[in-house]
Amino acid sequence: MLKRAPEALVPEASANERLGLREKLSYGVADMGFNFYWANIATFLLIFYTDTFGITAAQAATLLASIKLINAFTDPLIGAAADRTNTRFGKFRPYLVWMSIPLGAAAVLTYTTPDLDADGRLIWAYGSYLAMMVCYTCVNIPYNALSGVMSSDPQERSTINGLRFIFAFGGSTLVTAATPAMVTWLGAGNEARGWQLTMLAWSVAASLMFLVTFFNTRERVAPPSGQKSDVLRDVRDLAANRPWVVLFVLALVIMVTITLRTTTSAYYFKYVVERPDLMASFVPTYMVFAAIGAACTPLLTRFVDKKLLMMILMSATALLSSAFFLIPPERIDLMFVLQAGLGLVLGPKSPLAFSMYADTADYNEWTTGRRATAMTFAAATFSQKLGTAVAVSVIGAVFTSLGYVPNAAQTTGSQAGIVWLMSFVPAAFALLAVLVMFFYNLDARLLARIQLDLTARKAAP
């Protein structure tokens, strides 16, 4: 039975306490809910728009990129609002309750095909997708920030985020494996209706998971007493925070890398391999092995510095992505082997990055005397959405230039473009991520010093 946390914040002295398994698991389960939305967007929304909703690839790519860009600029606003929220339940947890139903409703509308003319459908697509992404941000930004205030211990944060992304990849696995079958079953011959009802089912499930997190987590790390509200100061502090700036660029580059392959996969199996049924197992294969990689993150960070670990992971990503170019369409077994390998090396990336964001929030407080946890995570999410917009724009531009025609046999040039988007293009961005990490300057020794200094400051009379 779920129990409500009796306090929003506990004394700062307990911020370093070890968290119970129940609280860690309860925090993680919400990310499964988020991926009921995110995995659908990343894997199926573009092909839904082109092959079911009935807009062109160029229109869909422009739509997805422009809404991501607009929504990216709402992230810091929502982060600033969350940092300034004060309730008996804390700063961040209440958003899991307040915004879950609006998010679900907007998602169902996004996957609804209205009986309108071409212009009307395009307007509907813009409005519904923007509403969904803004509502998603209103829940996701506070949720991300919550991981930074449940504990101030860097290793505990790695554990929290490691467990979180097991749930995240599990949710993505479930969505990518089950969604095509759900659309067919629920639609009963009406694909548009199938998409609508499928998203309704995912939305209800996600809302229940958000409630589990709300009732079973606590916020322990508070801003310094007497800190005055100043949004512009928060932004200036982040701009001067070198490790955060590095992570901002890193998030953009990695999101381009992942989105290119994930979004292109549906087209690859439909038009190159000519086995669209394999999508039901191809993306889940990645997710399963990514969950295994995420589960290993706390162990890896005990022996390898976070910066070096990230560089190793992205180097391996570039190598495995490039190898995909060499696989002939009939060697499905090799496709799945490489997909599993990519899951293993990219799985630790997400928990590693989110624990590093929390570390940069500590660094910001150490250098400036101010803490803006939600703003730190919001600006990072801003970067990820920019990366998604870049990736979708690249895909749309390639498809348009090569003459992509939905639901038809593709030209040799179009097929080649799809293969490049699955291999060398994401590999190039992965290598760029390695280069970016050379500039990250937070190592384990400095983090330990920061925690000691912050603890001493708060203990001082």
Short mmCIF file of N, CA and C in Angstrom, two decimals, residues 266-409:
data_model
loop_
_atom_site.label_atom_id
_atom_site.label_comp_id
_atom_site.label_asym_id
_atom_site.label_seq_id
_atom_site.Cartn_x
_atom_site.Cartn_y
_atom_site.Cartn_z
N ALA A 266 12.80 2.56 -37.94
CA ALA A 266 11.51 2.16 -38.53
C ALA A 266 11.58 2.18 -40.05
N TYR A 267 12.24 3.20 -40.60
CA TYR A 267 12.38 3.30 -42.05
C TYR A 267 13.36 2.24 -42.58
N TYR A 268 14.40 1.97 -41.81
CA TYR A 268 15.40 1.00 -42.23
C TYR A 268 14.78 -0.39 -42.43
N PHE A 269 13.99 -0.81 -41.46
CA PHE A 269 13.41 -2.14 -41.55
C PHE A 269 12.24 -2.21 -42.53
N LYS A 270 11.59 -1.09 -42.75
CA LYS A 270 10.48 -1.08 -43.69
C LYS A 270 10.95 -1.03 -45.14
N TYR A 271 11.99 -0.23 -45.40
CA TYR A 271 12.36 0.04 -46.80
C TYR A 271 13.70 -0.55 -47.24
N VAL A 272 14.59 -0.88 -46.31
CA VAL A 272 15.88 -1.46 -46.68
C VAL A 272 15.87 -2.97 -46.45
N VAL A 273 15.55 -3.38 -45.25
CA VAL A 273 15.49 -4.80 -44.93
C VAL A 273 14.19 -5.41 -45.44
N GLU A 274 13.16 -4.59 -45.58
CA GLU A 274 11.82 -5.01 -46.01
C GLU A 274 11.22 -6.03 -45.04
N ARG A 275 11.48 -5.79 -43.76
CA ARG A 275 10.92 -6.60 -42.69
C ARG A 275 10.46 -5.68 -41.57
N PRO A 276 9.40 -4.90 -41.78
CA PRO A 276 8.96 -3.96 -40.73
C PRO A 276 8.56 -4.67 -39.45
N ASP A 277 8.21 -5.94 -39.52
CA ASP A 277 7.84 -6.70 -38.32
C ASP A 277 8.99 -6.81 -37.32
N LEU A 278 10.22 -6.68 -37.82
CA LEU A 278 11.39 -6.82 -36.93
C LEU A 278 11.54 -5.65 -35.96
N MET A 279 10.87 -4.52 -36.25
CA MET A 279 10.94 -3.39 -35.33
C MET A 279 10.43 -3.76 -33.94
N ALA A 280 9.50 -4.70 -33.89
CA ALA A 280 8.93 -5.12 -32.60
C ALA A 280 9.95 -5.80 -31.71
N SER A 281 11.08 -6.22 -32.29
CA SER A 281 12.13 -6.85 -31.47
C SER A 281 13.47 -6.12 -31.57
N PHE A 282 13.68 -5.31 -32.61
CA PHE A 282 14.97 -4.64 -32.80
C PHE A 282 15.21 -3.56 -31.74
N VAL A 283 14.30 -2.62 -31.64
CA VAL A 283 14.46 -1.57 -30.63
C VAL A 283 14.40 -2.14 -29.21
N PRO A 284 13.47 -3.06 -28.91
CA PRO A 284 13.51 -3.67 -27.58
C PRO A 284 14.82 -4.37 -27.25
N THR A 285 15.49 -4.93 -28.26
CA THR A 285 16.80 -5.55 -28.01
C THR A 285 17.77 -4.51 -27.45
N TYR A 286 17.78 -3.34 -28.07
CA TYR A 286 18.62 -2.25 -27.57
C TYR A 286 18.24 -1.91 -26.13
N MET A 287 16.95 -1.79 -25.87
CA MET A 287 16.49 -1.37 -24.55
C MET A 287 16.85 -2.38 -23.47
N VAL A 288 16.72 -3.66 -23.78
CA VAL A 288 17.06 -4.70 -22.80
C VAL A 288 18.54 -4.62 -22.42
N PHE A 289 19.39 -4.51 -23.41
CA PHE A 289 20.82 -4.46 -23.12
C PHE A 289 21.23 -3.10 -22.54
N ALA A 290 20.49 -2.06 -22.90
CA ALA A 290 20.74 -0.76 -22.27
C ALA A 290 20.39 -0.80 -20.79
N ALA A 291 19.32 -1.52 -20.45
CA ALA A 291 18.97 -1.67 -19.04
C ALA A 291 20.06 -2.40 -18.28
N ILE A 292 20.64 -3.41 -18.91
CA ILE A 292 21.76 -4.14 -18.28
C ILE A 292 22.94 -3.19 -18.08
N GLY A 293 23.23 -2.38 -19.11
CA GLY A 293 24.30 -1.40 -18.99
C GLY A 293 24.04 -0.39 -17.89
N ALA A 294 22.78 0.08 -17.82
CA ALA A 294 22.42 1.06 -16.78
C ALA A 294 22.58 0.45 -15.39
N ALA A 295 22.21 -0.83 -15.25
CA ALA A 295 22.33 -1.50 -13.95
C ALA A 295 23.78 -1.60 -13.50
N CYS A 296 24.69 -1.62 -14.45
CA CYS A 296 26.12 -1.72 -14.12
C CYS A 296 26.74 -0.37 -13.76
N THR A 297 26.02 0.72 -13.96
CA THR A 297 26.60 2.05 -13.78
C THR A 297 27.16 2.28 -12.38
N PRO A 298 26.41 1.99 -11.30
CA PRO A 298 26.99 2.23 -9.96
C PRO A 298 28.29 1.46 -9.73
N LEU A 299 28.37 0.25 -10.28
CA LEU A 299 29.61 -0.53 -10.13
C LEU A 299 30.74 0.09 -10.94
N LEU A 300 30.44 0.52 -12.16
CA LEU A 300 31.46 1.13 -13.02
C LEU A 300 32.02 2.40 -12.40
N THR A 301 31.15 3.22 -11.83
CA THR A 301 31.60 4.51 -11.27
C THR A 301 32.42 4.33 -9.99
N ARG A 302 32.37 3.14 -9.40
CA ARG A 302 33.22 2.88 -8.23
C ARG A 302 34.69 2.70 -8.63
N PHE A 303 34.92 2.30 -9.88
CA PHE A 303 36.27 1.98 -10.33
C PHE A 303 36.78 2.89 -11.44
N VAL A 304 35.88 3.56 -12.15
CA VAL A 304 36.29 4.42 -13.27
C VAL A 304 35.70 5.81 -13.06
N ASP A 305 36.52 6.83 -13.20
CA ASP A 305 36.05 8.21 -13.07
C ASP A 305 34.97 8.49 -14.11
N LYS A 306 33.98 9.29 -13.74
CA LYS A 306 32.83 9.53 -14.62
C LYS A 306 33.24 10.10 -15.98
N LYS A 307 34.17 11.01 -15.98
CA LYS A 307 34.62 11.62 -17.24
C LYS A 307 35.22 10.56 -18.17
N LEU A 308 36.15 9.77 -17.66
CA LEU A 308 36.80 8.75 -18.48
C LEU A 308 35.79 7.71 -18.95
N LEU A 309 34.88 7.34 -18.06
CA LEU A 309 33.87 6.35 -18.42
C LEU A 309 33.00 6.84 -19.57
N MET A 310 32.58 8.10 -19.53
CA MET A 310 31.77 8.64 -20.60
C MET A 310 32.53 8.63 -21.93
N MET A 311 33.81 8.95 -21.90
CA MET A 311 34.61 8.96 -23.13
C MET A 311 34.75 7.55 -23.71
N ILE A 312 34.93 6.57 -22.85
CA ILE A 312 35.03 5.18 -23.31
C ILE A 312 33.71 4.74 -23.95
N LEU A 313 32.62 5.06 -23.31
CA LEU A 313 31.31 4.65 -23.80
C LEU A 313 31.01 5.25 -25.17
N MET A 314 31.30 6.52 -25.36
CA MET A 314 30.97 7.17 -26.63
C MET A 314 31.93 6.73 -27.74
N SER A 315 33.18 6.41 -27.39
CA SER A 315 34.11 5.87 -28.38
C SER A 315 33.61 4.52 -28.89
N ALA A 316 33.14 3.68 -27.97
CA ALA A 316 32.60 2.38 -28.37
C ALA A 316 31.33 2.55 -29.21
N THR A 317 30.53 3.55 -28.90
CA THR A 317 29.32 3.84 -29.68
C THR A 317 29.67 4.18 -31.12
N ALA A 318 30.69 5.00 -31.30
CA ALA A 318 31.11 5.38 -32.65
C ALA A 318 31.57 4.15 -33.44
N LEU A 319 32.33 3.28 -32.80
CA LEU A 319 32.84 2.08 -33.47
C LEU A 319 31.71 1.14 -33.89
N LEU A 320 30.77 0.89 -32.98
CA LEU A 320 29.68 -0.03 -33.27
C LEU A 320 28.71 0.54 -34.31
N SER A 321 28.46 1.84 -34.24
CA SER A 321 27.57 2.48 -35.23
C SER A 321 28.18 2.39 -36.62
N SER A 322 29.47 2.64 -36.74
CA SER A 322 30.13 2.58 -38.04
C SER A 322 30.06 1.17 -38.63
N ALA A 323 30.19 0.17 -37.78
CA ALA A 323 30.15 -1.21 -38.24
C ALA A 323 28.81 -1.57 -38.87
N PHE A 324 27.77 -0.85 -38.48
CA PHE A 324 26.44 -1.14 -39.01
C PHE A 324 26.38 -0.94 -40.53
N PHE A 325 27.22 -0.07 -41.05
CA PHE A 325 27.23 0.22 -42.50
C PHE A 325 27.62 -1.02 -43.30
N LEU A 326 28.41 -1.91 -42.71
CA LEU A 326 28.95 -3.06 -43.41
C LEU A 326 28.00 -4.25 -43.47
N ILE A 327 26.87 -4.16 -42.77
CA ILE A 327 25.96 -5.31 -42.68
C ILE A 327 25.03 -5.33 -43.89
N PRO A 328 25.02 -6.42 -44.66
CA PRO A 328 24.07 -6.53 -45.78
C PRO A 328 22.65 -6.74 -45.26
N PRO A 329 21.63 -6.35 -46.03
CA PRO A 329 20.23 -6.41 -45.56
C PRO A 329 19.77 -7.79 -45.11
N GLU A 330 20.40 -8.85 -45.64
CA GLU A 330 19.95 -10.19 -45.28
C GLU A 330 20.57 -10.71 -43.97
N ARG A 331 21.60 -10.01 -43.44
CA ARG A 331 22.25 -10.47 -42.21
C ARG A 331 21.59 -9.86 -40.98
N ILE A 332 20.39 -10.30 -40.74
CA ILE A 332 19.60 -9.78 -39.61
C ILE A 332 20.26 -10.13 -38.28
N ASP A 333 20.92 -11.27 -38.23
CA ASP A 333 21.57 -11.67 -36.99
C ASP A 333 22.63 -10.67 -36.56
N LEU A 334 23.44 -10.19 -37.53
CA LEU A 334 24.47 -9.21 -37.21
C LEU A 334 23.88 -7.88 -36.78
N MET A 335 22.75 -7.51 -37.37
CA MET A 335 22.08 -6.28 -36.96
C MET A 335 21.72 -6.32 -35.48
N PHE A 336 21.21 -7.46 -35.06
CA PHE A 336 20.78 -7.59 -33.67
C PHE A 336 21.98 -7.67 -32.72
N VAL A 337 23.08 -8.27 -33.16
CA VAL A 337 24.29 -8.33 -32.33
C VAL A 337 24.83 -6.92 -32.09
N LEU A 338 24.91 -6.12 -33.15
CA LEU A 338 25.39 -4.74 -33.00
C LEU A 338 24.42 -3.92 -32.17
N GLN A 339 23.14 -4.14 -32.36
CA GLN A 339 22.13 -3.41 -31.59
C GLN A 339 22.28 -3.71 -30.10
N ALA A 340 22.52 -4.97 -29.77
CA ALA A 340 22.74 -5.34 -28.36
C ALA A 340 24.00 -4.68 -27.81
N GLY A 341 25.07 -4.66 -28.63
CA GLY A 341 26.30 -4.01 -28.19
C GLY A 341 26.11 -2.53 -27.95
N LEU A 342 25.36 -1.87 -28.83
CA LEU A 342 25.09 -0.44 -28.65
C LEU A 342 24.27 -0.20 -27.38
N GLY A 343 23.37 -1.12 -27.08
CA GLY A 343 22.60 -0.99 -25.84
C GLY A 343 23.50 -1.06 -24.61
N LEU A 344 24.45 -2.00 -24.62
CA LEU A 344 25.35 -2.15 -23.48
C LEU A 344 26.20 -0.91 -23.24
N VAL A 345 26.72 -0.30 -24.33
CA VAL A 345 27.64 0.83 -24.14
C VAL A 345 26.90 2.16 -23.95
N LEU A 346 25.66 2.25 -24.45
CA LEU A 346 24.91 3.50 -24.26
C LEU A 346 24.04 3.45 -23.00
N GLY A 347 23.77 2.26 -22.49
CA GLY A 347 22.95 2.14 -21.28
C GLY A 347 23.47 2.94 -20.10
N PRO A 348 24.79 2.85 -19.78
CA PRO A 348 25.29 3.63 -18.63
C PRO A 348 25.33 5.14 -18.88
N LYS A 349 25.22 5.55 -20.14
CA LYS A 349 25.34 6.98 -20.47
C LYS A 349 24.30 7.82 -19.76
N SER A 350 23.06 7.37 -19.75
CA SER A 350 21.98 8.19 -19.18
C SER A 350 22.09 8.37 -17.67
N PRO A 351 22.19 7.28 -16.86
CA PRO A 351 22.36 7.49 -15.42
C PRO A 351 23.64 8.25 -15.09
N LEU A 352 24.67 8.00 -15.87
CA LEU A 352 25.93 8.70 -15.64
C LEU A 352 25.76 10.20 -15.85
N ALA A 353 25.11 10.58 -16.95
CA ALA A 353 24.92 12.00 -17.24
C ALA A 353 24.06 12.68 -16.19
N PHE A 354 22.97 12.03 -15.76
CA PHE A 354 22.08 12.67 -14.80
C PHE A 354 22.73 12.79 -13.43
N SER A 355 23.57 11.84 -13.04
CA SER A 355 24.28 12.01 -11.78
C SER A 355 25.30 13.14 -11.89
N MET A 356 25.86 13.34 -13.08
CA MET A 356 26.80 14.43 -13.30
C MET A 356 26.10 15.79 -13.27
N TYR A 357 24.84 15.85 -13.75
CA TYR A 357 24.08 17.10 -13.65
C TYR A 357 23.91 17.50 -12.19
N ALA A 358 23.57 16.50 -11.35
CA ALA A 358 23.42 16.79 -9.92
C ALA A 358 24.74 17.27 -9.33
N ASP A 359 25.85 16.69 -9.77
CA ASP A 359 27.17 17.13 -9.30
C ASP A 359 27.42 18.59 -9.68
N THR A 360 26.99 19.00 -10.88
CA THR A 360 27.21 20.39 -11.29
C THR A 360 26.35 21.35 -10.48
N ALA A 361 25.19 20.87 -9.98
CA ALA A 361 24.38 21.71 -9.09
C ALA A 361 25.13 21.96 -7.78
N ASP A 362 25.81 20.91 -7.29
CA ASP A 362 26.65 21.09 -6.09
C ASP A 362 27.81 22.04 -6.38
N TYR A 363 28.42 21.88 -7.53
CA TYR A 363 29.53 22.75 -7.93
C TYR A 363 29.07 24.20 -7.99
N ASN A 364 27.86 24.41 -8.51
CA ASN A 364 27.32 25.77 -8.59
C ASN A 364 27.14 26.37 -7.20
N GLU A 365 26.61 25.57 -6.28
CA GLU A 365 26.44 26.07 -4.91
C GLU A 365 27.79 26.33 -4.25
N TRP A 366 28.77 25.49 -4.53
CA TRP A 366 30.11 25.63 -3.95
C TRP A 366 30.79 26.91 -4.42
N THR A 367 30.62 27.24 -5.68
CA THR A 367 31.32 28.41 -6.24
C THR A 367 30.56 29.72 -6.07
N THR A 368 29.21 29.63 -6.00
CA THR A 368 28.41 30.87 -5.96
C THR A 368 27.64 31.07 -4.68
N GLY A 369 27.47 30.00 -3.88
CA GLY A 369 26.65 30.10 -2.68
C GLY A 369 25.17 30.02 -2.98
N ARG A 370 24.81 29.66 -4.22
CA ARG A 370 23.41 29.57 -4.63
C ARG A 370 23.14 28.20 -5.25
N ARG A 371 21.88 27.73 -5.10
CA ARG A 371 21.52 26.43 -5.66
C ARG A 371 20.24 26.58 -6.48
N ALA A 372 20.26 26.05 -7.70
CA ALA A 372 19.08 26.06 -8.58
C ALA A 372 19.01 24.70 -9.26
N THR A 373 18.56 23.70 -8.50
CA THR A 373 18.61 22.31 -8.98
C THR A 373 17.75 22.10 -10.22
N ALA A 374 16.50 22.55 -10.16
CA ALA A 374 15.60 22.34 -11.30
C ALA A 374 16.09 23.08 -12.54
N MET A 375 16.61 24.29 -12.34
CA MET A 375 17.13 25.04 -13.48
C MET A 375 18.32 24.31 -14.11
N THR A 376 19.14 23.68 -13.28
CA THR A 376 20.28 22.93 -13.79
C THR A 376 19.81 21.81 -14.71
N PHE A 377 18.81 21.06 -14.26
CA PHE A 377 18.30 19.95 -15.07
C PHE A 377 17.48 20.45 -16.25
N ALA A 378 16.76 21.56 -16.06
CA ALA A 378 15.93 22.10 -17.14
C ALA A 378 16.78 22.53 -18.31
N ALA A 379 17.86 23.21 -18.02
CA ALA A 379 18.73 23.67 -19.10
C ALA A 379 19.39 22.49 -19.81
N ALA A 380 19.64 21.41 -19.07
CA ALA A 380 20.18 20.21 -19.70
C ALA A 380 19.14 19.59 -20.63
N THR A 381 17.89 19.55 -20.19
CA THR A 381 16.82 19.03 -21.03
C THR A 381 16.62 19.91 -22.26
N PHE A 382 16.77 21.21 -22.06
CA PHE A 382 16.75 22.16 -23.18
C PHE A 382 17.74 21.71 -24.25
N SER A 383 18.93 21.35 -23.83
CA SER A 383 19.96 20.91 -24.76
C SER A 383 19.57 19.62 -25.46
N GLN A 384 18.99 18.68 -24.72
CA GLN A 384 18.56 17.42 -25.32
C GLN A 384 17.51 17.64 -26.39
N LYS A 385 16.59 18.55 -26.14
CA LYS A 385 15.54 18.80 -27.12
C LYS A 385 16.10 19.50 -28.36
N LEU A 386 17.09 20.35 -28.17
CA LEU A 386 17.76 20.92 -29.33
C LEU A 386 18.41 19.82 -30.16
N GLY A 387 19.01 18.85 -29.46
CA GLY A 387 19.64 17.74 -30.16
C GLY A 387 18.63 16.92 -30.94
N THR A 388 17.46 16.68 -30.35
CA THR A 388 16.41 15.96 -31.05
C THR A 388 15.96 16.72 -32.28
N ALA A 389 15.81 18.05 -32.13
CA ALA A 389 15.39 18.89 -33.26
C ALA A 389 16.42 18.82 -34.38
N VAL A 390 17.70 18.86 -34.03
CA VAL A 390 18.76 18.76 -35.04
C VAL A 390 18.68 17.42 -35.76
N ALA A 391 18.51 16.34 -35.00
CA ALA A 391 18.46 15.00 -35.60
C ALA A 391 17.29 14.85 -36.55
N VAL A 392 16.11 15.30 -36.12
CA VAL A 392 14.92 15.19 -36.97
C VAL A 392 15.07 16.05 -38.22
N SER A 393 15.69 17.22 -38.07
CA SER A 393 15.92 18.08 -39.23
C SER A 393 16.86 17.41 -40.23
N VAL A 394 17.89 16.74 -39.71
CA VAL A 394 18.82 16.02 -40.59
C VAL A 394 18.09 14.92 -41.35
N ILE A 395 17.28 14.15 -40.62
CA ILE A 395 16.53 13.06 -41.26
C ILE A 395 15.59 13.61 -42.33
N GLY A 396 14.83 14.66 -41.97
CA GLY A 396 13.90 15.24 -42.93
C GLY A 396 14.59 15.78 -44.16
N ALA A 397 15.73 16.43 -43.95
CA ALA A 397 16.48 16.99 -45.09
C ALA A 397 17.00 15.88 -45.99
N VAL A 398 17.52 14.80 -45.38
CA VAL A 398 18.04 13.68 -46.18
C VAL A 398 16.91 13.02 -46.96
N PHE A 399 15.79 12.76 -46.29
CA PHE A 399 14.67 12.10 -46.96
C PHE A 399 14.13 12.96 -48.10
N THR A 400 14.01 14.25 -47.85
CA THR A 400 13.48 15.14 -48.89
C THR A 400 14.42 15.22 -50.08
N SER A 401 15.72 15.34 -49.82
CA SER A 401 16.69 15.47 -50.91
C SER A 401 16.80 14.19 -51.74
N LEU A 402 16.52 13.04 -51.11
CA LEU A 402 16.65 11.77 -51.81
C LEU A 402 15.32 11.28 -52.39
N GLY A 403 14.28 12.10 -52.25
CA GLY A 403 13.00 11.78 -52.87
C GLY A 403 12.22 10.69 -52.16
N TYR A 404 12.21 10.71 -50.84
CA TYR A 404 11.44 9.71 -50.08
C TYR A 404 9.95 9.83 -50.39
N VAL A 405 9.32 8.68 -50.67
CA VAL A 405 7.88 8.61 -50.91
C VAL A 405 7.31 7.58 -49.93
N PRO A 406 6.40 7.97 -49.03
CA PRO A 406 5.90 7.03 -48.03
C PRO A 406 5.11 5.88 -48.67
N ASN A 407 5.25 4.70 -48.05
CA ASN A 407 4.51 3.51 -48.46
C ASN A 407 4.75 3.12 -49.92
N ALA A 408 5.99 3.32 -50.38
CA ALA A 408 6.35 2.95 -51.75
C ALA A 408 7.79 2.45 -51.75
N ALA A 409 8.16 1.72 -52.80
CA ALA A 409 9.54 1.25 -52.93
C ALA A 409 10.47 2.45 -53.05
#
